[in-house]
Amino acid sequence: MDVHQGVERQKVCRLYKRALREIDNWYGGNTLEMRYQKVIMRARFDANADGNDTRKSQLLLADGCRQLWEKRHCKPFRFPLDPGGSGYDRERESPDVILDHDGWTLAEREQFPYYFNTRELRKKELLEQWHKIEKAWDEELAAIQTEPPKSAATTEKRA
């Protein structure tokens, strides 16, 4: 396979993915209809998968791009963090950073004692659990390092 065929194959894969996203845009609420349309789309792509004529495949690719452009949805779905999405390019801090901030005054902490006490308890439990995991890893690593590896011949004889 030469470089040109690889590029064409990549373009076809991208077109297929965009076509499936377009089906999601049009039939997003109806799962059965969406799956049915995706199966039909896959069959359309599979019907021309074995073509060896590069000129014909380029024409099919151009026609597929044209069809996709003509049948695009007027308001496509956008993932929130993608460009154009509602959360794109916004500063986000994790809630833990905000809640662990030392800026909480004593009066603020006294207003919600159950919350802050429970939070501290959960953090201690999480650290204890993590230490147990680390200890198990260390023991396993020590066992691996002290035992010599079993040869393939001895394991085959036992089986």
Coordinates of C-alpha atoms in Angstrom, one line a residue:
M1 CA 0.0 0.0 0.0
D2 CA 1.5 3.3 -1.0
V3 CA 1.2 6.6 0.8
H4 CA -1.6 7.9 -1.5
Q5 CA -3.8 4.9 -0.7
G6 CA -3.3 5.4 3.0
V7 CA -4.3 9.1 2.8
E8 CA -7.4 8.1 0.8
R9 CA -8.3 5.4 3.3
Q10 CA -7.9 8.0 6.1
K11 CA -10.2 10.4 4.3
V12 CA -12.8 7.7 3.9
C13 CA -12.7 6.8 7.6
R14 CA -13.1 10.5 8.5
L15 CA -16.0 10.8 6.1
Y16 CA -17.6 7.7 7.7
K17 CA -17.2 9.1 11.2
R18 CA -18.7 12.4 10.2
A19 CA -21.6 10.6 8.5
L20 CA -22.3 8.7 11.7
R21 CA -22.2 11.9 13.7
E22 CA -24.6 13.4 11.3
I23 CA -27.0 10.5 11.8
D24 CA -26.7 11.1 15.5
N25 CA -27.7 14.7 14.9
W26 CA -30.8 13.8 12.9
Y27 CA -32.0 10.7 14.8
G28 CA -30.5 11.4 18.3
G29 CA -33.7 10.8 20.2
N30 CA -34.8 7.6 18.6
T31 CA -32.2 4.9 19.3
L32 CA -33.7 2.2 17.0
E33 CA -34.0 4.5 14.0
M34 CA -30.5 5.8 14.7
R35 CA -29.0 2.3 14.7
Y36 CA -31.0 1.4 11.6
Q37 CA -29.6 4.4 9.7
K38 CA -26.1 3.6 10.9
V39 CA -26.4 0.1 9.6
I40 CA -27.5 1.4 6.2
M41 CA -24.7 3.9 6.2
R42 CA -22.2 1.1 6.9
A43 CA -23.6 -1.0 4.1
R44 CA -23.2 2.0 1.7
F45 CA -19.5 2.3 2.7
D46 CA -18.9 -1.5 2.6
A47 CA -20.4 -1.8 -0.9
N48 CA -17.5 0.3 -2.3
A49 CA -14.8 -0.9 0.0
D50 CA -13.2 -3.4 -2.5
G51 CA -12.8 -1.0 -5.4
N52 CA -9.3 -0.8 -6.8
D53 CA -10.0 2.0 -9.3
T54 CA -8.5 5.1 -7.6
R55 CA -10.3 7.6 -9.9
K56 CA -13.6 6.0 -9.0
S57 CA -12.8 6.0 -5.3
Q58 CA -11.9 9.7 -5.4
L59 CA -15.2 10.5 -7.2
L60 CA -17.1 8.5 -4.6
L61 CA -15.3 10.3 -1.8
A62 CA -16.0 13.7 -3.3
D63 CA -19.7 12.7 -3.8
G64 CA -19.9 11.5 -0.2
C65 CA -18.5 14.8 1.1
R66 CA -21.0 16.7 -1.1
Q67 CA -23.9 14.6 0.2
L68 CA -22.8 15.1 3.8
W69 CA -22.5 18.9 3.2
E70 CA -26.0 19.0 1.6
K71 CA -27.7 17.0 4.3
R72 CA -26.0 18.5 7.4
H73 CA -28.2 19.3 10.4
C74 CA -28.9 23.0 11.0
K75 CA -28.0 22.7 14.7
P76 CA -25.4 19.9 15.2
F77 CA -24.7 18.3 18.6
R78 CA -21.5 19.6 20.1
F79 CA -19.7 18.1 23.1
P80 CA -19.5 20.7 25.8
L81 CA -15.7 20.9 25.9
D82 CA -15.2 20.9 22.1
P83 CA -14.8 24.2 20.2
G84 CA -18.3 25.7 19.9
G85 CA -19.5 23.8 22.9
S86 CA -21.0 25.5 26.0
G87 CA -17.9 24.7 28.2
Y88 CA -15.2 25.4 25.6
D89 CA -12.3 27.5 26.8
R90 CA -13.8 28.1 30.3
E91 CA -11.7 27.9 33.4
R92 CA -12.6 24.9 35.4
E93 CA -11.4 24.1 38.9
S94 CA -12.2 20.8 40.4
P95 CA -14.6 21.1 43.4
D96 CA -12.0 19.5 45.7
V97 CA -9.6 22.3 45.1
I98 CA -12.4 24.8 46.1
L99 CA -13.5 22.8 49.1
D100 CA -10.0 22.1 50.4
H101 CA -9.1 25.7 50.2
D102 CA -7.8 27.1 53.4
G103 CA -9.8 30.3 52.9
W104 CA -12.8 28.9 54.8
T105 CA -13.1 30.8 58.0
L106 CA -13.9 29.2 61.3
A107 CA -17.3 30.8 61.3
E108 CA -18.0 29.3 57.9
R109 CA -16.9 25.9 59.0
E110 CA -19.0 26.1 62.1
Q111 CA -22.1 26.7 60.0
F112 CA -21.7 23.3 58.3
P113 CA -20.0 21.1 60.9
Y114 CA -21.5 17.8 59.6
Y115 CA -20.3 18.4 56.1
F116 CA -16.7 19.4 56.9
N117 CA -16.3 16.6 59.5
T118 CA -17.6 14.0 57.1
R119 CA -15.4 15.4 54.4
E120 CA -12.3 15.1 56.6
L121 CA -13.3 11.5 57.6
R122 CA -13.7 10.5 53.9
K123 CA -10.3 12.0 53.0
K124 CA -8.7 9.9 55.8
E125 CA -10.5 6.8 54.7
L126 CA -9.3 7.4 51.1
L127 CA -5.7 7.8 52.2
E128 CA -5.9 4.6 54.3
Q129 CA -7.3 2.7 51.4
W130 CA -4.6 4.1 49.1
H131 CA -1.9 3.1 51.6
K132 CA -3.3 -0.5 51.6
I133 CA -3.1 -0.6 47.8
E134 CA 0.5 0.7 47.9
K135 CA 1.4 -1.9 50.5
A136 CA -0.1 -4.7 48.3
W137 CA 1.8 -3.4 45.3
D138 CA 5.1 -3.2 47.3
E139 CA 4.6 -6.8 48.5
E140 CA 3.8 -8.1 45.0
L141 CA 6.8 -6.3 43.6
A142 CA 9.1 -7.7 46.3
A143 CA 7.8 -11.2 45.6
I144 CA 8.5 -10.8 41.9
Q145 CA 12.0 -9.5 42.5
T146 CA 13.0 -12.2 45.0
E147 CA 11.6 -15.2 43.1
P148 CA 13.6 -16.3 40.0
P149 CA 11.5 -16.4 36.8
K150 CA 10.2 -19.9 36.0
S151 CA 11.6 -21.2 32.7
A152 CA 9.2 -22.0 29.9
A153 CA 10.4 -25.6 29.9
T154 CA 9.4 -26.3 33.5
T155 CA 6.0 -24.8 33.1
E156 CA 5.3 -26.8 29.9
K157 CA 6.3 -30.1 31.7
R158 CA 3.8 -29.4 34.5
A159 CA 1.0 -28.7 32.1

